Amino acid sequence: MTVKPPMGKWFKSSRSPQANECVEIFLGDDRVGVRDTKDHGRGPELWFTARQWDTFLTSGIWKR
């Protein structure tokens, strides 16, 4: 079963380990945000265009 991620709100990545290495993702209209879960929304955020995010995902570098 494929679950569609929520749009317009932060959610924890299903690809993050259960330990202290989790990230949260924000999917917007044409932007994607990434932040560290441990910072509880108070830390830095990285923002990408939808095209940049798609390129990152298809590169496979995140699987290493």
PDB file of C-alpha atoms in Angstrom:
ATOM      1  CA  MET A   1       0.000   0.000   0.000  1.00  0.00           C
ATOM      2  CA  THR A   2       1.322   3.449  -0.909  1.00  0.00           C
ATOM      3  CA  VAL A   3       0.497   6.312   1.428  1.00  0.00           C
ATOM      4  CA  LYS A   4       0.459   9.798  -0.052  1.00  0.00           C
ATOM      5  CA  PRO A   5       2.396  12.226   2.182  1.00  0.00           C
ATOM      6  CA  PRO A   6       0.529  15.239   3.574  1.00  0.00           C
ATOM      7  CA  MET A   7       0.771  18.590   1.799  1.00  0.00           C
ATOM      8  CA  GLY A   8       1.309  21.883   3.610  1.00  0.00           C
ATOM      9  CA  LYS A   9       2.473  20.538   6.959  1.00  0.00           C
ATOM     10  CA  TRP A  10       5.617  19.025   8.464  1.00  0.00           C
ATOM     11  CA  PHE A  11       5.788  15.232   8.790  1.00  0.00           C
ATOM     12  CA  LYS A  12       8.454  12.743   9.821  1.00  0.00           C
ATOM     13  CA  SER A  13      10.203  10.945   7.000  1.00  0.00           C
ATOM     14  CA  SER A  14       9.405   7.244   6.728  1.00  0.00           C
ATOM     15  CA  ARG A  15      13.011   6.724   5.557  1.00  0.00           C
ATOM     16  CA  SER A  16      14.560   7.975   8.809  1.00  0.00           C
ATOM     17  CA  PRO A  17      15.805   5.463  11.380  1.00  0.00           C
ATOM     18  CA  GLN A  18      14.003   5.313  14.722  1.00  0.00           C
ATOM     19  CA  ALA A  19      17.111   6.591  16.547  1.00  0.00           C
ATOM     20  CA  ASN A  20      18.084  10.259  16.794  1.00  0.00           C
ATOM     21  CA  GLU A  21      18.578  10.656  13.053  1.00  0.00           C
ATOM     22  CA  CYS A  22      15.067  11.629  11.979  1.00  0.00           C
ATOM     23  CA  VAL A  23      14.167  14.422   9.610  1.00  0.00           C
ATOM     24  CA  GLU A  24      10.873  16.111   8.905  1.00  0.00           C
ATOM     25  CA  ILE A  25       9.687  17.055   5.442  1.00  0.00           C
ATOM     26  CA  PHE A  26       7.321  19.823   4.313  1.00  0.00           C
ATOM     27  CA  LEU A  27       5.699  19.501   0.882  1.00  0.00           C
ATOM     28  CA  GLY A  28       4.403  22.791  -0.502  1.00  0.00           C
ATOM     29  CA  ASP A  29       3.098  23.845  -3.906  1.00  0.00           C
ATOM     30  CA  ASP A  30       6.529  24.221  -5.505  1.00  0.00           C
ATOM     31  CA  ARG A  31       8.878  23.820  -2.557  1.00  0.00           C
ATOM     32  CA  VAL A  32      10.101  21.172  -0.164  1.00  0.00           C
ATOM     33  CA  GLY A  33      11.448  21.841   3.323  1.00  0.00           C
ATOM     34  CA  VAL A  34      13.710  19.601   5.408  1.00  0.00           C
ATOM     35  CA  ARG A  35      14.513  20.014   9.107  1.00  0.00           C
ATOM     36  CA  ASP A  36      15.903  18.005  12.025  1.00  0.00           C
ATOM     37  CA  THR A  37      13.200  16.476  14.212  1.00  0.00           C
ATOM     38  CA  LYS A  38      15.309  16.907  17.370  1.00  0.00           C
ATOM     39  CA  ASP A  39      15.134  20.714  17.035  1.00  0.00           C
ATOM     40  CA  HIS A  40      11.343  20.670  17.617  1.00  0.00           C
ATOM     41  CA  GLY A  41      10.755  23.281  14.906  1.00  0.00           C
ATOM     42  CA  ARG A  42      13.272  25.763  16.342  1.00  0.00           C
ATOM     43  CA  GLY A  43      16.322  24.838  14.272  1.00  0.00           C
ATOM     44  CA  PRO A  44      17.399  25.611  10.727  1.00  0.00           C
ATOM     45  CA  GLU A  45      15.353  24.545   7.733  1.00  0.00           C
ATOM     46  CA  LEU A  46      16.584  23.706   4.244  1.00  0.00           C
ATOM     47  CA  TRP A  47      14.282  24.624   1.336  1.00  0.00           C
ATOM     48  CA  PHE A  48      14.384  23.266  -2.192  1.00  0.00           C
ATOM     49  CA  THR A  49      12.360  23.725  -5.336  1.00  0.00           C
ATOM     50  CA  ALA A  50      10.217  20.764  -6.345  1.00  0.00           C
ATOM     51  CA  ARG A  51      12.591  20.135  -9.257  1.00  0.00           C
ATOM     52  CA  GLN A  52      15.656  20.119  -6.980  1.00  0.00           C
ATOM     53  CA  TRP A  53      13.918  17.691  -4.614  1.00  0.00           C
ATOM     54  CA  ASP A  54      12.932  15.357  -7.452  1.00  0.00           C
ATOM     55  CA  THR A  55      16.530  15.381  -8.711  1.00  0.00           C
ATOM     56  CA  PHE A  56      17.786  14.511  -5.226  1.00  0.00           C
ATOM     57  CA  LEU A  57      15.332  11.622  -4.859  1.00  0.00           C
ATOM     58  CA  THR A  58      16.059  10.151  -8.281  1.00  0.00           C
ATOM     59  CA  SER A  59      19.835  10.422  -7.735  1.00  0.00           C
ATOM     60  CA  GLY A  60      19.754   7.651  -5.134  1.00  0.00           C
ATOM     61  CA  ILE A  61      22.402   9.408  -3.032  1.00  0.00           C
ATOM     62  CA  TRP A  62      20.060   9.355  -0.026  1.00  0.00           C
ATOM     63  CA  LYS A  63      20.201   5.533  -0.015  1.00  0.00           C
ATOM     64  CA  ARG A  64      23.902   5.459   0.914  1.00  0.00           C
TER      65      ARG A  64
END
